[in-house]
PDB file of C-alpha atoms in Angstrom:
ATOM      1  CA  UNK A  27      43.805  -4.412 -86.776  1.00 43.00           C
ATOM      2  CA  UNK A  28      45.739  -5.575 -89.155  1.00 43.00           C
ATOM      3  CA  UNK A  29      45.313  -9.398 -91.293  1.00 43.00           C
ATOM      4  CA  UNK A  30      47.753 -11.642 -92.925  1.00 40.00           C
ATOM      5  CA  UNK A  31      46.404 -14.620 -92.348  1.00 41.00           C
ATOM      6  CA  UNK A  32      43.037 -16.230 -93.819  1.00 42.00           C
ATOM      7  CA  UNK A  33      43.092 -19.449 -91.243  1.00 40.00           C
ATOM      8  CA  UNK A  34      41.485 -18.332 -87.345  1.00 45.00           C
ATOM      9  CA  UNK A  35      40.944 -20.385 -84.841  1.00 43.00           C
ATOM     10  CA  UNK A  36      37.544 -20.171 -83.125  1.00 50.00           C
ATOM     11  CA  UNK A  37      38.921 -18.542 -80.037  1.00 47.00           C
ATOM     12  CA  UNK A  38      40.686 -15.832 -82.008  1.00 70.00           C
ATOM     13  CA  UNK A  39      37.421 -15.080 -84.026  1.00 78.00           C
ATOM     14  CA  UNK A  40      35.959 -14.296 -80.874  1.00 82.00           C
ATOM     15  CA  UNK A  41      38.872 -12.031 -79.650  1.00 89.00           C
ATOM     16  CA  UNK A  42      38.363 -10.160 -83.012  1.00 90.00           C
ATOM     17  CA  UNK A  43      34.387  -9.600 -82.925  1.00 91.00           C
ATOM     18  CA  UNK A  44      35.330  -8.199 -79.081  1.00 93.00           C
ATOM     19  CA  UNK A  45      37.578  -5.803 -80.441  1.00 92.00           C
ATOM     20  CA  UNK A  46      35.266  -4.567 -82.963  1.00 93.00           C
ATOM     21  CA  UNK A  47      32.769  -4.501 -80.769  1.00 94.00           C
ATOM     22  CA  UNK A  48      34.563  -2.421 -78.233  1.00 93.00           C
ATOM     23  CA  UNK A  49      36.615  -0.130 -80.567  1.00 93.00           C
ATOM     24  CA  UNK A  50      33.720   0.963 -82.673  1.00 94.00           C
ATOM     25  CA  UNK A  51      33.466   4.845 -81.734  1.00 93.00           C
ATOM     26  CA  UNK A  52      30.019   7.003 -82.275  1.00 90.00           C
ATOM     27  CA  UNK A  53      31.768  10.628 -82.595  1.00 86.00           C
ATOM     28  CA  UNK A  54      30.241  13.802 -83.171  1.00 84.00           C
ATOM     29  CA  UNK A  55      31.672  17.450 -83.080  1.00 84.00           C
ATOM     30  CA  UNK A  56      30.054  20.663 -82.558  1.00 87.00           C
ATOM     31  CA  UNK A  57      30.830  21.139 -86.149  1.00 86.00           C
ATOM     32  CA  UNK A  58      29.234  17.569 -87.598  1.00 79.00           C
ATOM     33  CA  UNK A  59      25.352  17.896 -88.199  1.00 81.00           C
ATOM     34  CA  UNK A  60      24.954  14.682 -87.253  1.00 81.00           C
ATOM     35  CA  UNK A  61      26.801  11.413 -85.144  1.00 83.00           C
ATOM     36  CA  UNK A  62      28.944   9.201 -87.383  1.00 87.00           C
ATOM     37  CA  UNK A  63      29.269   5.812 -86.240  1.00 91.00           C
ATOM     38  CA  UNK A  64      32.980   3.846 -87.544  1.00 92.00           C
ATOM     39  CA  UNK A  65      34.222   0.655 -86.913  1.00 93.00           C
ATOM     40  CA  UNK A  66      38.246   0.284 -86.887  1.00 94.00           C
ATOM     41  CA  UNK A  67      40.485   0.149 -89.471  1.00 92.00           C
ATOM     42  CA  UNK A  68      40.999  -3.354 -90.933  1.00 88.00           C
ATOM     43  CA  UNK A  69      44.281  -3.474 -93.228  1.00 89.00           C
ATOM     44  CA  UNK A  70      44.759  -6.609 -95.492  1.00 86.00           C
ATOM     45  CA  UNK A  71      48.140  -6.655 -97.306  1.00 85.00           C
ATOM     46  CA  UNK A  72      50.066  -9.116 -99.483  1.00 80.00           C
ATOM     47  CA  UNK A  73      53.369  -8.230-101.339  1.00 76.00           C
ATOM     48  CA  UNK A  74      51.868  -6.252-104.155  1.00 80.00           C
ATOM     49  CA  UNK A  75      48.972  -3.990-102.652  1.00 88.00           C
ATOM     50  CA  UNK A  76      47.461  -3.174 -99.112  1.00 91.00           C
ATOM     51  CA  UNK A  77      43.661  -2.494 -98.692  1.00 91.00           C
ATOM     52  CA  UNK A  78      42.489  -0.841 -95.621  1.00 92.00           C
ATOM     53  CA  UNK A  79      38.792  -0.813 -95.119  1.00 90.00           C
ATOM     54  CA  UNK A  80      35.885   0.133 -92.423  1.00 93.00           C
ATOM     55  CA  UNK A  81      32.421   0.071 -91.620  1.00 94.00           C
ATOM     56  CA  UNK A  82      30.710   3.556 -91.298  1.00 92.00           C
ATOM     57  CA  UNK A  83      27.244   4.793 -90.437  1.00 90.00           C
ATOM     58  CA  UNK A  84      26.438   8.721 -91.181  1.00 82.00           C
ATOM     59  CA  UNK A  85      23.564  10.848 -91.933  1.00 70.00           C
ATOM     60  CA  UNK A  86      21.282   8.239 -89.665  1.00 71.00           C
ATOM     61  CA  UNK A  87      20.754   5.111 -91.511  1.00 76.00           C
ATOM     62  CA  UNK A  88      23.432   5.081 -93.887  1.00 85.00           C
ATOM     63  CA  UNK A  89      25.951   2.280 -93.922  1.00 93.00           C
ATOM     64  CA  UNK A  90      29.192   2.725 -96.298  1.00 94.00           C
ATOM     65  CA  UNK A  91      32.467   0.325 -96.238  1.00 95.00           C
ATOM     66  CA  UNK A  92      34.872   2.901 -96.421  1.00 95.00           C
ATOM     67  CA  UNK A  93      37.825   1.862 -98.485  1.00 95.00           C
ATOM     68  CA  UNK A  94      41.685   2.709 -99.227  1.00 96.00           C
ATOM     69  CA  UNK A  95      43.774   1.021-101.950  1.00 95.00           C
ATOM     70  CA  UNK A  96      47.405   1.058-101.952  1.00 95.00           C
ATOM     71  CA  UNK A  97      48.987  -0.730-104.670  1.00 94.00           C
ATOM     72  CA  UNK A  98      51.474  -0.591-107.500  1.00 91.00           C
ATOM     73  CA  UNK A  99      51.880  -0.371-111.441  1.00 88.00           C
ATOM     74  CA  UNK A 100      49.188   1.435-112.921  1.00 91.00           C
ATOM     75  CA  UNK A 101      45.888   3.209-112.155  1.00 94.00           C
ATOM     76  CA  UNK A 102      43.475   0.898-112.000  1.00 95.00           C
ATOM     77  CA  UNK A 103      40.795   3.594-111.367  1.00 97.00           C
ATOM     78  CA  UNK A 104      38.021   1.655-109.667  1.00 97.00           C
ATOM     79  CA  UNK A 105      34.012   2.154-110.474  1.00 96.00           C
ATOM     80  CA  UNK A 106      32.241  -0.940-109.977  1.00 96.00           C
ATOM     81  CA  UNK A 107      31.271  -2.796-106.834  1.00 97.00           C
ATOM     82  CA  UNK A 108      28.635  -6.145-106.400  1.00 95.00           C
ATOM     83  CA  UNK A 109      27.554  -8.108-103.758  1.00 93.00           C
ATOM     84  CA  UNK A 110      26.872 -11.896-104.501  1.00 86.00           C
ATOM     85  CA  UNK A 111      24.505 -12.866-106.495  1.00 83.00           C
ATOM     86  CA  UNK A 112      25.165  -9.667-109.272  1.00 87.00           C
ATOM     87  CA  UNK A 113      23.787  -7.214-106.616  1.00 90.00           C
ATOM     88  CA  UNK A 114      25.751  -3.475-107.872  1.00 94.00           C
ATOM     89  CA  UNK A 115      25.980  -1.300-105.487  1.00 94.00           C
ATOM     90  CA  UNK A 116      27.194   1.947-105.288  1.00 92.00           C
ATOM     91  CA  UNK A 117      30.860   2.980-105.310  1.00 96.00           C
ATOM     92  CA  UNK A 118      31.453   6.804-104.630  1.00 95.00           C
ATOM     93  CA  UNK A 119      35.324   7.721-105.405  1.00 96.00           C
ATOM     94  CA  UNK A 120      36.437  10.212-102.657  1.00 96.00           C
ATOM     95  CA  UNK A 121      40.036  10.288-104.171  1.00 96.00           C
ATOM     96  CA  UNK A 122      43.096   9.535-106.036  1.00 96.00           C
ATOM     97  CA  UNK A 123      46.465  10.313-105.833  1.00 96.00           C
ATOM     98  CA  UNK A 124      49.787   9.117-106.634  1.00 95.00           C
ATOM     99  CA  UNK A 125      52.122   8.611-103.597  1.00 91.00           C
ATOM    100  CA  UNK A 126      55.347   7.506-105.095  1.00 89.00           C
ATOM    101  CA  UNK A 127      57.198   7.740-107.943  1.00 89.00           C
ATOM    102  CA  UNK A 128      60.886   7.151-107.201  1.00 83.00           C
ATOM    103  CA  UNK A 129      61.435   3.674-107.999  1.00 76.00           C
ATOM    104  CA  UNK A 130      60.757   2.119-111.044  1.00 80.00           C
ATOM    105  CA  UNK A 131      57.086   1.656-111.068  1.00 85.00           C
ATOM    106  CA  UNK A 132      54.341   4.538-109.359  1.00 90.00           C
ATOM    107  CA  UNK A 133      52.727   3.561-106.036  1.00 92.00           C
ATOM    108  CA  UNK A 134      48.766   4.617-106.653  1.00 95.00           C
ATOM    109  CA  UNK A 135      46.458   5.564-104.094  1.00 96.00           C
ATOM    110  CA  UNK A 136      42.201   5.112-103.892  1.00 96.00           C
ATOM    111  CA  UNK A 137      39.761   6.002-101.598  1.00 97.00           C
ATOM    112  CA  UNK A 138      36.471   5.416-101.948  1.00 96.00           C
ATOM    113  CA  UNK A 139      33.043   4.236-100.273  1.00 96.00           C
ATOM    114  CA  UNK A 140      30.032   1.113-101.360  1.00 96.00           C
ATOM    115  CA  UNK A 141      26.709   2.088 -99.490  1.00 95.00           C
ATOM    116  CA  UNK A 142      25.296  -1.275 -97.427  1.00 94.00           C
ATOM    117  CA  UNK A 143      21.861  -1.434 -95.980  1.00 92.00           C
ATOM    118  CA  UNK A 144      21.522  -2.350 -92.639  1.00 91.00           C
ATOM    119  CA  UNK A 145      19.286  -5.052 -93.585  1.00 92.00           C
ATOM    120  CA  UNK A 146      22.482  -6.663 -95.421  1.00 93.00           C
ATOM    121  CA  UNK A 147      24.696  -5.566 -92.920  1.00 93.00           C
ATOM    122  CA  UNK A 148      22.302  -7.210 -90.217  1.00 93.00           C
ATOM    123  CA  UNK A 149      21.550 -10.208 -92.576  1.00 93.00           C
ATOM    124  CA  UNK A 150      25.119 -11.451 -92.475  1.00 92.00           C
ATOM    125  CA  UNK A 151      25.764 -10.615 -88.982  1.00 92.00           C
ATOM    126  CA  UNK A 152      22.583 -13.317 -88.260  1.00 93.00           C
ATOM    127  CA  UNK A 153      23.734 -15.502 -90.699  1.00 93.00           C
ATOM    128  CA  UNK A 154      27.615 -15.346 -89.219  1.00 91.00           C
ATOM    129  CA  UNK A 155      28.518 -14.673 -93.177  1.00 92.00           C
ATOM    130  CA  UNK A 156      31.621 -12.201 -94.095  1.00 92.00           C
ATOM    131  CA  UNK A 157      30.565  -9.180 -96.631  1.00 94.00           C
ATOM    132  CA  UNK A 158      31.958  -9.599 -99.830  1.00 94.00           C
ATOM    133  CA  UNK A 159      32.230  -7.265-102.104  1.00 95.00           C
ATOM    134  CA  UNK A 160      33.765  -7.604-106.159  1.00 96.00           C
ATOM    135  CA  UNK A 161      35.525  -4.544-107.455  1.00 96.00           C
ATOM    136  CA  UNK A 162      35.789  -3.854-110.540  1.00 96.00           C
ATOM    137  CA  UNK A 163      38.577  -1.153-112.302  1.00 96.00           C
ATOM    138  CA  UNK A 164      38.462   0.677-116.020  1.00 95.00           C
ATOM    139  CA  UNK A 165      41.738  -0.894-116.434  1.00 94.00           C
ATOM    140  CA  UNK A 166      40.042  -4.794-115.877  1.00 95.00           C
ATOM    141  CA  UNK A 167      41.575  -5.369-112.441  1.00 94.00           C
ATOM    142  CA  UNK A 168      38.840  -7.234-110.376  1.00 94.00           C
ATOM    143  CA  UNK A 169      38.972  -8.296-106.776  1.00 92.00           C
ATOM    144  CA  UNK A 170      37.118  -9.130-103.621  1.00 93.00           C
ATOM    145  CA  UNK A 171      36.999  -7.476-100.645  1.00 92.00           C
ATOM    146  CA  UNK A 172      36.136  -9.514 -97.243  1.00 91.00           C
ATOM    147  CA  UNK A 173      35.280  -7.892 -94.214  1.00 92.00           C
ATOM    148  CA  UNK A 174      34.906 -11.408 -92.127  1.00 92.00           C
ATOM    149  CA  UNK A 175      31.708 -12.093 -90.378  1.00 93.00           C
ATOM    150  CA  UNK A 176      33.154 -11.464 -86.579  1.00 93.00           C
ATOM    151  CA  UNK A 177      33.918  -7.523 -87.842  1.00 93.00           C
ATOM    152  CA  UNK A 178      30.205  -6.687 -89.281  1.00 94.00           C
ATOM    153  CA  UNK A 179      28.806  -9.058 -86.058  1.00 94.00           C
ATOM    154  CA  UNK A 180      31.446  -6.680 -83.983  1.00 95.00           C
ATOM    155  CA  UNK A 181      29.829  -3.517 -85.314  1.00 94.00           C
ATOM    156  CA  UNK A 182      26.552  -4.518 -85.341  1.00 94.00           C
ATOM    157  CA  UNK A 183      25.895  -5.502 -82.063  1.00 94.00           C
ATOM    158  CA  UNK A 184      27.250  -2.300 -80.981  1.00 94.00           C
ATOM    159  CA  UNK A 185      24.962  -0.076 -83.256  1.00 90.00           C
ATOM    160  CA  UNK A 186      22.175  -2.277 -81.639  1.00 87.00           C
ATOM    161  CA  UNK A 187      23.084  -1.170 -77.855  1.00 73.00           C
TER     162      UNK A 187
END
């Protein structure tokens, strides 16, 4: 899935939670100790950066928003994530890499994961609110990330079949 646009119209809110709700996968390998649970990828992009993000449930009860930062300049080296209200949660860095340096300015790469608690997760999902998170870098870059309310409804409902 992929978002340009904040305006939706009702109907195509509804088409979206439907698609989350029917591509979220429960997968599990001989190899995996336990099922892992992930919604689909949801890229939001603008002219200067591209975040890709995800809803994930492993090792039972744990909920992450997996994230992926594209983006260009330089590192920005995030570390700090909050839910409204001043609420830090935790941001695990999986990775960081540099992807391209043949034009004039270095195309950076992040990946990295904020734990949720279902209770939040199902909290919004009741409430029909969007999970926002607030970044935070080491080099003072802040943003928000919004997964809107018809993707955690989407995954929720199916974790709850």
């Amino acid at each position: 899935y992929s978002r340009t646009d904040s305006e939706e119209t009702n109907l195509g809110k509804n088409e979206n939670y439907l698609y989350v709700k029917n591509s979220t996968r429960t997968l599990k390998t001989e190899f995996d100790p336990i099922a892992k649970t992930q919604g689909p990828m949801v890229k939001v992009s603008n002219l200067i950066e591209e975040s890709t993000y995800a809803l994930i449930r492993s090792q039972g009860e744990s909920y992450q928003l997996y994230v992926k930062k594209l983006y260009a300049g330089d590192w920005r080296r995030y570390y700090l994530a909050y839910m409204s209200g001043g609420l830090n949660k935790n941001l695990v860095v999986i990775s960081r890499d540099v992807t391209d340096c043949s034009k004039t300015r270095c195309l950076f790469e992040e990946h990295f994961t904020i734990k949720i608690s279902r209770e939040e997760l199902e909290s919004l999902s009741k409430e029909r609110k969007a999970l926002l998170i607030q970044i935070s870098s080491r080099s003072g870059h802040k943003e928000v990330l919004d997964l809107p309310e018809w993707y955690v409804r989407g995954y929720i409902d199916y974790i709850n079949l």
